Amino acid sequence: MRAAVAREYGDPEVVRVEDDFPEPALGAGQVRVGVAAAAVNFSDVLVVQNKYQMPAELPFVPGSEYAGTVLEVAPDVTGLRVGQTVLGATFVGAFAEQVVVPSFALTPLPDDVDLSVAAAFGVAHRTAFHALRSFARVRPGDELIVLGAGGGVGLAAVQLGAALGATVTAVASSDEKLAVAREHGATNVINYRAGDLRGALKAALPKGADAVIDPVGGGLSEPALRALRWQGRFVTLGYAAGDIPKIPLNLVLLKGAIVTGFQMRDFGANEPAEFAEGDRQLFQLLADGKANPYLGARYPFEDVAAALRHVADGKAIGKVLLEL
Ligand SMILES: NC(=O)c1ccc[n+]([C@@H]2O[C@H](COP(=O)([O-])OP(=O)(O)OC[C@H]3O[C@@H](n4cnc5c(N)ncnc54)[C@H](OP(=O)(O)O)[C@@H]3O)[C@@H](O)[C@H]2O)c1
C-alpha cells in the first residue's frame, strides 16, 4: 500500500511516501479502514522527532487523526460494518491508504458528514471540548482565555468555548491567526508579540478570567495564570512552545486557583461515562453546525513532509489536512 514512512527519527523531511509498504495485519477486535483524509497534528511532528512521551518503533507510518471507510472487520467486532464511514484517532499509522485499529478507537459518522471535515475533528475538537467541559468547567457567562488560539486545539477551544456561552479572549502570535479566532467567536484578541501579555490580559479582563486553556506552555502560561480571578481554572494541555513552564506555586495559593492537566486518552480510559457524554454533546454540536474544524491548509499525500513542516513551524491556522 502507499504510505508515508519514517525510517529514522528527525525533522519532517525524513518522512517519505513509499508505494509498497506492507498492509497492516488485522487482529481480533480490530477494524481495517481505508483512509480518505488525515489531519496533521503537532504530536505527529513530535513522534517523528522522537520527542513524544512514548517512542514509535522504526520504521513506522506517522499520523494520528483520520476519517475513511471501513474495509474489513474482525469476526468478533460488533457495531461496525464494511462500507460504513468513520473517524478515528490512533498513536501512529494514519498517513497511509489503510490503517488497522481497535474497534473502540472508531466513531461511526452520519452519512452526510464530509470526510475531510471529519478527519480534522477527532483530536483537536474533542481535546478542546472535553477540556472545556469536564476540566475548565466552562459555563455560560464565563470569561475564557485561550492560548495558541490560531492552532488546531486553540481554535477549536475558541469556537467551542463560545458555543458553551463563554466570552473568549484569544491569544496568538499574529494578526492573521487572531482574525480567524475572531471569526470563530473570540470577543477579545491579543497578539502576544505586540507587547506585554500580562498587561494586555489585565486591560482586557480587569475582573480576571474564569478559565484558561493552554496548549502552548513556554512563556505564555504564567501571565495567563496570573490573569485568573479567585478560584479560576487553568488547564494545561501541551507544550507546543517547546518549554514546559515552571510556575511559582504561590500564584496558585494566592488565587485559590485550580490547575489541572488534561490528556485525552487518559481521560477516556479513566472516565468513560463522562467521556461518552462529552462526545455525545460534541457530535451534536457538529450535527447542528456549531462545531466545525477550520481547514487552514490542504496538502496532497505526496507532500506529507511539507504538511508536517507547516505544523512544526507553528504556521498552521486551524487544521492541516492531508488528502489521500
Ligand atoms: N492533551 C491532549 O490530549 C492533547 C491533544 C491534542 C494536542 N495536544 C497538544 O497540544 C499542543 C497543541 O497542539 P495543536 O494541534 O493545537 O498544534 P498547532 O495547531 O501546531 O498549534 C500550536 C500553537 O502553539 C504555538 N506555538 C508557540 N511556539 C511554538 C513553536 N515553537 N512551534 C510551534 N508552535 C508554537 C503556535 O501559536 P502562536 O503562533 O500563536 O504562538 C501554534 O498555533 C501540542 O503540544 C499537542 O501535542 C494535547
Short mmCIF file of C-alpha atoms and ligand atoms in Angstrom, two decimals:
data_model
loop_
_atom_site.label_atom_id
_atom_site.label_comp_id
_atom_site.label_asym_id
_atom_site.label_seq_id
_atom_site.Cartn_x
_atom_site.Cartn_y
_atom_site.Cartn_z
CA MET A 1 0.00 0.00 0.00
CA ARG A 2 1.01 3.65 -0.32
CA ALA A 3 2.16 5.00 2.99
CA ALA A 4 4.18 7.86 4.43
CA VAL A 5 7.07 6.19 6.23
CA ALA A 6 9.63 7.33 8.81
CA ARG A 7 12.70 5.03 8.66
CA GLU A 8 14.65 7.26 11.02
CA TYR A 9 13.74 9.90 13.61
CA GLY A 10 14.25 13.53 12.74
CA ASP A 11 12.79 16.58 11.07
CA PRO A 12 9.58 16.28 8.99
CA GLU A 13 11.68 15.71 5.85
CA VAL A 14 12.64 12.18 6.99
CA VAL A 15 9.04 11.13 6.19
CA ARG A 16 8.73 9.86 2.60
CA VAL A 17 5.91 8.31 0.63
CA GLU A 18 6.50 4.65 -0.32
CA ASP A 19 4.34 2.69 -2.79
CA ASP A 20 4.75 -0.85 -1.44
CA PHE A 21 4.74 -0.62 2.34
CA PRO A 22 3.18 -3.82 3.82
CA GLU A 23 -0.51 -3.64 4.67
CA PRO A 24 -1.09 -3.94 8.44
CA ALA A 25 -2.48 -7.32 9.59
CA LEU A 26 -5.99 -7.47 11.06
CA GLY A 27 -6.20 -8.99 14.56
CA ALA A 28 -9.00 -9.80 16.98
CA GLY A 29 -11.15 -6.81 17.90
CA GLN A 30 -9.73 -4.77 15.04
CA VAL A 31 -11.05 -2.93 12.00
CA ARG A 32 -9.33 -2.04 8.71
CA VAL A 33 -10.15 1.47 7.48
CA GLY A 34 -9.46 2.90 4.02
CA VAL A 35 -8.20 6.39 4.85
CA ALA A 36 -9.82 9.19 2.84
CA ALA A 37 -8.14 12.09 4.61
CA ALA A 38 -5.91 12.62 7.61
CA ALA A 39 -5.14 15.71 9.65
CA VAL A 40 -1.64 16.64 10.75
CA ASN A 41 -1.20 17.26 14.46
CA PHE A 42 1.67 18.80 16.40
CA SER A 43 2.06 15.46 18.18
CA ASP A 44 2.84 13.79 14.80
CA VAL A 45 5.83 16.13 14.49
CA LEU A 46 6.98 15.21 18.00
CA VAL A 47 6.61 11.46 17.28
CA VAL A 48 8.72 11.78 14.08
CA GLN A 49 11.35 13.69 16.08
CA ASN A 50 11.17 11.02 18.83
CA LYS A 51 10.32 13.78 21.31
CA TYR A 52 6.85 12.47 22.19
CA GLN A 53 6.09 10.92 25.60
CA MET A 54 6.41 7.43 24.10
CA PRO A 55 8.52 6.28 21.16
CA ALA A 56 7.23 4.79 17.89
CA GLU A 57 9.27 1.79 16.76
CA LEU A 58 11.14 2.31 13.44
CA PRO A 59 10.14 2.07 10.66
CA PHE A 60 6.67 3.46 11.21
CA VAL A 61 3.84 5.28 9.49
CA PRO A 62 3.06 8.53 11.32
CA GLY A 63 -0.42 10.01 11.51
CA SER A 64 -2.91 10.07 14.34
CA GLU A 65 -6.19 11.57 13.08
CA TYR A 66 -8.20 10.45 10.06
CA ALA A 67 -11.53 9.59 8.51
CA GLY A 68 -12.42 6.96 5.95
CA THR A 69 -14.45 3.88 5.13
CA VAL A 70 -14.46 0.50 6.88
CA LEU A 71 -12.85 -2.12 4.59
CA GLU A 72 -12.71 -5.16 6.86
CA VAL A 73 -13.97 -6.10 10.32
CA ALA A 74 -12.56 -8.87 12.58
CA PRO A 75 -15.14 -11.62 13.26
CA ASP A 76 -15.50 -10.66 16.93
CA VAL A 77 -16.26 -6.98 16.24
CA THR A 78 -19.84 -5.84 16.58
CA GLY A 79 -21.39 -2.46 15.79
CA LEU A 80 -19.30 -1.65 12.70
CA ARG A 81 -19.83 -2.88 9.14
CA VAL A 82 -17.95 -2.78 5.85
CA GLY A 83 -18.75 0.40 3.91
CA GLN A 84 -19.52 2.49 7.00
CA THR A 85 -17.77 5.87 7.26
CA VAL A 86 -15.84 6.51 10.46
CA LEU A 87 -13.39 8.89 12.08
CA GLY A 88 -10.62 7.74 14.33
CA ALA A 89 -7.64 8.61 16.45
CA THR A 90 -4.54 6.46 16.80
CA PHE A 91 -0.95 6.88 18.03
CA VAL A 92 0.59 6.25 14.57
CA GLY A 93 -0.45 4.72 11.24
CA ALA A 94 -2.96 7.14 9.71
CA PHE A 95 -0.80 8.60 6.91
CA ALA A 96 -1.43 5.57 4.67
CA GLU A 97 -4.05 4.09 2.38
CA GLN A 98 -5.11 1.76 5.19
CA VAL A 99 -4.98 1.81 8.96
CA VAL A 100 -5.88 -1.04 11.32
CA VAL A 101 -7.16 -0.04 14.75
CA PRO A 102 -9.20 -1.45 17.65
CA SER A 103 -12.92 -1.02 17.00
CA PHE A 104 -13.32 1.19 20.11
CA ALA A 105 -11.00 3.78 18.51
CA LEU A 106 -13.53 4.50 15.76
CA THR A 107 -16.61 6.70 15.74
CA PRO A 108 -19.27 5.95 13.10
CA LEU A 109 -20.29 9.02 11.11
CA PRO A 110 -23.65 10.19 9.88
CA ASP A 111 -23.92 9.66 6.10
CA ASP A 112 -23.84 13.35 5.22
CA VAL A 113 -20.60 14.30 7.01
CA ASP A 114 -17.77 15.40 4.68
CA LEU A 115 -14.78 13.07 5.33
CA SER A 116 -12.32 15.99 5.11
CA VAL A 117 -14.18 17.76 7.91
CA ALA A 118 -14.46 14.52 9.90
CA ALA A 119 -10.73 13.80 9.51
CA ALA A 120 -9.91 17.07 11.23
CA PHE A 121 -12.46 16.73 14.04
CA GLY A 122 -11.48 13.75 16.15
CA VAL A 123 -8.47 15.13 18.01
CA ALA A 124 -8.48 18.93 18.29
CA HIS A 125 -12.20 19.45 18.77
CA ARG A 126 -12.50 16.53 21.14
CA THR A 127 -9.49 17.63 23.16
CA ALA A 128 -10.78 21.18 23.35
CA PHE A 129 -14.35 20.18 24.20
CA HIS A 130 -13.57 17.65 26.93
CA ALA A 131 -11.02 20.05 28.43
CA LEU A 132 -13.53 22.92 28.41
CA ARG A 133 -16.46 20.89 29.66
CA SER A 134 -15.01 18.46 32.17
CA PHE A 135 -11.84 20.24 33.37
CA ALA A 136 -12.20 24.00 32.85
CA ARG A 137 -15.92 23.52 33.65
CA VAL A 138 -16.86 26.45 31.43
CA ARG A 139 -20.34 27.85 32.00
CA PRO A 140 -22.36 30.50 30.13
CA GLY A 141 -21.08 33.95 31.03
CA ASP A 142 -17.55 32.77 31.94
CA GLU A 143 -14.51 34.72 30.79
CA LEU A 144 -12.21 32.25 28.99
CA ILE A 145 -8.61 32.80 27.87
CA VAL A 146 -7.36 30.55 25.03
CA LEU A 147 -3.62 30.42 24.30
CA GLY A 148 -2.41 29.24 20.87
CA ALA A 149 -5.80 30.43 19.64
CA GLY A 150 -4.91 30.11 15.95
CA GLY A 151 -3.73 26.49 16.22
CA GLY A 152 -5.70 23.26 15.96
CA VAL A 153 -6.62 22.79 19.62
CA GLY A 154 -6.69 26.52 20.37
CA LEU A 155 -9.02 27.50 17.53
CA ALA A 156 -11.32 24.61 18.44
CA ALA A 157 -11.32 25.87 22.05
CA VAL A 158 -12.24 29.36 20.86
CA GLN A 159 -15.16 28.03 18.81
CA LEU A 160 -16.39 25.58 21.44
CA GLY A 161 -15.83 27.97 24.36
CA ALA A 162 -18.06 30.47 22.59
CA ALA A 163 -20.59 27.70 21.85
CA LEU A 164 -20.67 26.90 25.59
CA GLY A 165 -21.52 30.54 26.28
CA ALA A 166 -18.15 31.89 27.38
CA THR A 167 -16.69 35.23 26.36
CA VAL A 168 -13.40 34.27 24.74
CA THR A 169 -10.09 36.16 24.86
CA ALA A 170 -7.84 34.69 22.14
CA VAL A 171 -4.04 34.93 22.42
CA ALA A 172 -1.80 34.21 19.41
CA SER A 173 1.35 35.36 17.64
CA SER A 174 -0.09 37.01 14.54
CA ASP A 175 -2.94 39.25 13.48
CA GLU A 176 -3.80 36.69 10.77
CA LYS A 177 -4.35 33.96 13.37
CA LEU A 178 -6.31 36.36 15.57
CA ALA A 179 -8.57 37.39 12.70
CA VAL A 180 -9.54 33.72 12.23
CA ALA A 181 -10.05 33.37 16.00
CA ARG A 182 -12.38 36.37 15.91
CA GLU A 183 -14.33 34.79 13.04
CA HIS A 184 -14.70 31.69 15.24
CA GLY A 185 -16.15 33.50 18.22
CA ALA A 186 -13.38 35.34 20.08
CA THR A 187 -14.51 38.67 21.56
CA ASN A 188 -11.08 39.96 22.63
CA VAL A 189 -7.87 39.23 20.71
CA ILE A 190 -4.31 39.73 21.94
CA ASN A 191 -1.16 39.46 19.83
CA TYR A 192 1.40 38.46 22.47
CA ARG A 193 4.25 39.51 20.18
CA ALA A 194 2.95 43.10 20.23
CA GLY A 195 3.93 43.70 23.86
CA ASP A 196 3.44 42.69 27.46
CA LEU A 197 0.91 39.83 27.64
CA ARG A 198 0.33 40.24 31.39
CA GLY A 199 -0.61 43.92 30.94
CA ALA A 200 -2.77 43.20 27.90
CA LEU A 201 -4.71 40.49 29.76
CA LYS A 202 -5.23 42.79 32.75
CA ALA A 203 -6.56 45.51 30.46
CA ALA A 204 -8.88 43.11 28.61
CA LEU A 205 -10.10 41.31 31.75
CA PRO A 206 -9.99 43.71 34.72
CA LYS A 207 -12.03 41.31 36.89
CA GLY A 208 -9.92 38.32 35.84
CA ALA A 209 -10.70 35.20 33.83
CA ASP A 210 -12.69 32.19 34.97
CA ALA A 211 -10.62 29.71 32.96
CA VAL A 212 -7.52 29.30 30.79
CA ILE A 213 -6.97 26.69 28.07
CA ASP A 214 -3.23 26.29 27.45
CA PRO A 215 -1.91 24.05 24.63
CA VAL A 216 1.30 26.13 24.28
CA GLY A 217 3.25 26.41 27.54
CA GLY A 218 6.56 28.30 27.40
CA GLY A 219 6.45 31.92 28.47
CA LEU A 220 2.70 32.34 27.95
CA SER A 221 1.47 30.12 30.78
CA GLU A 222 2.49 32.26 33.74
CA PRO A 223 0.93 35.55 32.54
CA ALA A 224 -2.25 33.63 31.71
CA LEU A 225 -2.33 32.02 35.17
CA ARG A 226 -1.83 35.47 36.70
CA ALA A 227 -4.89 36.68 34.79
CA LEU A 228 -7.22 34.24 36.60
CA ARG A 229 -9.76 35.52 39.09
CA TRP A 230 -10.23 33.95 42.55
CA GLN A 231 -10.68 30.16 42.13
CA GLY A 232 -10.23 30.30 38.38
CA ARG A 233 -9.35 27.08 36.50
CA PHE A 234 -6.19 26.59 34.44
CA VAL A 235 -5.97 23.58 32.11
CA THR A 236 -2.57 22.58 30.72
CA LEU A 237 -2.84 20.55 27.50
CA GLY A 238 0.56 20.58 25.85
CA TYR A 239 3.81 22.41 25.23
CA ALA A 240 3.95 23.43 21.58
CA ALA A 241 6.36 26.23 22.54
CA GLY A 242 8.90 23.53 23.41
CA ASP A 243 9.38 24.60 27.05
CA ILE A 244 7.49 23.16 29.99
CA PRO A 245 6.92 26.17 32.26
CA LYS A 246 7.84 26.12 35.93
CA ILE A 247 5.13 28.05 37.74
CA PRO A 248 5.65 29.68 41.19
CA LEU A 249 3.21 27.74 43.36
CA ASN A 250 2.35 30.81 45.43
CA LEU A 251 0.39 32.15 42.42
CA VAL A 252 -1.90 29.15 42.75
CA LEU A 253 -2.21 29.74 46.51
CA LEU A 254 -2.96 33.45 46.20
CA LYS A 255 -5.77 32.87 43.69
CA GLY A 256 -7.15 29.68 45.20
CA ALA A 257 -6.66 28.53 41.61
CA ILE A 258 -7.37 25.06 40.28
CA VAL A 259 -4.56 23.93 37.98
CA THR A 260 -5.26 20.71 36.15
CA GLY A 261 -3.82 18.69 33.29
CA PHE A 262 -5.81 17.07 30.53
CA GLN A 263 -4.77 14.21 28.25
CA MET A 264 -7.49 12.83 26.03
CA ARG A 265 -6.51 9.15 26.08
CA ASP A 266 -6.15 9.06 29.88
CA PHE A 267 -9.46 10.82 30.33
CA GLY A 268 -11.25 8.39 28.00
CA ALA A 269 -9.70 5.39 29.77
CA ASN A 270 -10.35 6.63 33.33
CA GLU A 271 -13.74 8.29 32.94
CA PRO A 272 -15.51 6.51 30.09
CA ALA A 273 -19.02 7.69 31.05
CA GLU A 274 -18.03 11.36 31.27
CA PHE A 275 -16.06 10.99 28.02
CA ALA A 276 -19.04 9.40 26.26
CA GLU A 277 -21.39 12.16 27.42
CA GLY A 278 -18.94 14.85 26.24
CA ASP A 279 -18.60 13.10 22.89
CA ARG A 280 -22.37 12.91 22.58
CA GLN A 281 -22.71 16.65 23.16
CA LEU A 282 -19.80 17.46 20.82
CA PHE A 283 -21.13 15.38 17.93
CA GLN A 284 -24.49 17.09 18.42
CA LEU A 285 -22.71 20.46 18.02
CA LEU A 286 -21.15 19.08 14.80
CA ALA A 287 -24.56 17.97 13.53
CA ASP A 288 -26.02 21.39 14.43
CA GLY A 289 -23.23 23.18 12.54
CA LYS A 290 -21.94 24.81 15.76
CA ALA A 291 -18.64 22.90 15.70
CA ASN A 292 -16.64 22.73 12.51
CA PRO A 293 -12.90 22.44 12.02
CA TYR A 294 -11.33 25.29 10.07
CA LEU A 295 -9.12 23.75 7.36
CA GLY A 296 -6.36 26.34 7.08
CA ALA A 297 -4.23 24.30 4.65
CA ARG A 298 -4.66 21.21 2.47
CA TYR A 299 -1.78 19.11 1.12
CA PRO A 300 -1.80 16.24 -1.38
CA PHE A 301 -0.50 12.99 0.11
CA GLU A 302 2.86 13.24 -1.74
CA ASP A 303 3.58 16.47 0.18
CA VAL A 304 3.29 14.90 3.63
CA ALA A 305 6.70 16.23 4.71
CA ALA A 306 5.68 19.78 3.75
CA ALA A 307 2.44 19.38 5.71
CA LEU A 308 4.39 18.25 8.80
CA ARG A 309 6.83 21.12 8.30
CA HIS A 310 3.94 23.63 8.16
CA VAL A 311 2.74 22.40 11.56
CA ALA A 312 6.25 22.10 13.03
CA ASP A 313 6.97 25.74 12.22
CA GLY A 314 3.83 26.92 14.03
CA LYS A 315 2.32 28.21 10.78
CA ALA A 316 -0.86 26.14 10.90
CA ILE A 317 -4.10 28.04 11.27
CA GLY A 318 -6.80 25.66 12.45
CA LYS A 319 -6.24 22.22 10.98
CA VAL A 320 -3.86 20.99 8.26
CA LEU A 321 -5.37 18.33 6.02
CA LEU A 322 -3.60 15.56 4.11
CA GLU A 323 -5.70 14.28 1.22
CA LEU A 324 -5.35 10.66 0.19
N1 LIG B 1 -3.62 16.84 25.99
C1 LIG B 1 -4.14 16.32 24.92
O1 LIG B 1 -4.95 15.40 24.95
C2 LIG B 1 -3.72 16.89 23.59
C3 LIG B 1 -4.44 16.60 22.42
C4 LIG B 1 -4.05 17.23 21.23
C5 LIG B 1 -2.92 18.06 21.23
N2 LIG B 1 -2.23 18.26 22.37
C6 LIG B 1 -1.05 19.12 22.41
O2 LIG B 1 -1.47 20.46 22.29
C7 LIG B 1 -0.43 21.20 21.66
C8 LIG B 1 -1.01 22.00 20.51
O3 LIG B 1 -1.49 21.11 19.52
P1 LIG B 1 -2.15 21.68 18.19
O4 LIG B 1 -2.61 20.52 17.41
O5 LIG B 1 -3.09 22.76 18.54
O6 LIG B 1 -0.87 22.32 17.48
P2 LIG B 1 -0.79 23.54 16.44
O7 LIG B 1 -2.01 23.57 15.60
O8 LIG B 1 0.52 23.42 15.79
O9 LIG B 1 -0.83 24.82 17.39
C9 LIG B 1 0.16 25.04 18.35
C10 LIG B 1 0.31 26.52 18.62
O10 LIG B 1 1.40 26.67 19.51
C11 LIG B 1 2.02 27.91 19.30
N3 LIG B 1 3.48 27.83 19.34
C12 LIG B 1 4.26 28.55 20.16
N4 LIG B 1 5.55 28.25 19.98
C13 LIG B 1 5.58 27.33 19.01
C14 LIG B 1 6.66 26.65 18.38
N5 LIG B 1 7.94 26.84 18.75
N6 LIG B 1 6.37 25.74 17.41
C15 LIG B 1 5.09 25.51 17.07
N7 LIG B 1 4.01 26.13 17.65
C16 LIG B 1 4.27 27.04 18.60
C17 LIG B 1 1.54 28.42 17.94
O11 LIG B 1 0.72 29.53 18.23
P3 LIG B 1 1.29 31.02 18.13
O12 LIG B 1 1.82 31.17 16.72
O13 LIG B 1 0.10 31.83 18.40
O14 LIG B 1 2.35 31.11 19.19
C18 LIG B 1 0.66 27.31 17.38
O15 LIG B 1 -0.50 27.84 16.75
C19 LIG B 1 0.65 20.21 21.26
O16 LIG B 1 1.67 20.22 22.22
C20 LIG B 1 -0.07 18.88 21.26
O17 LIG B 1 0.81 17.80 21.50
C21 LIG B 1 -2.61 17.72 23.55
#
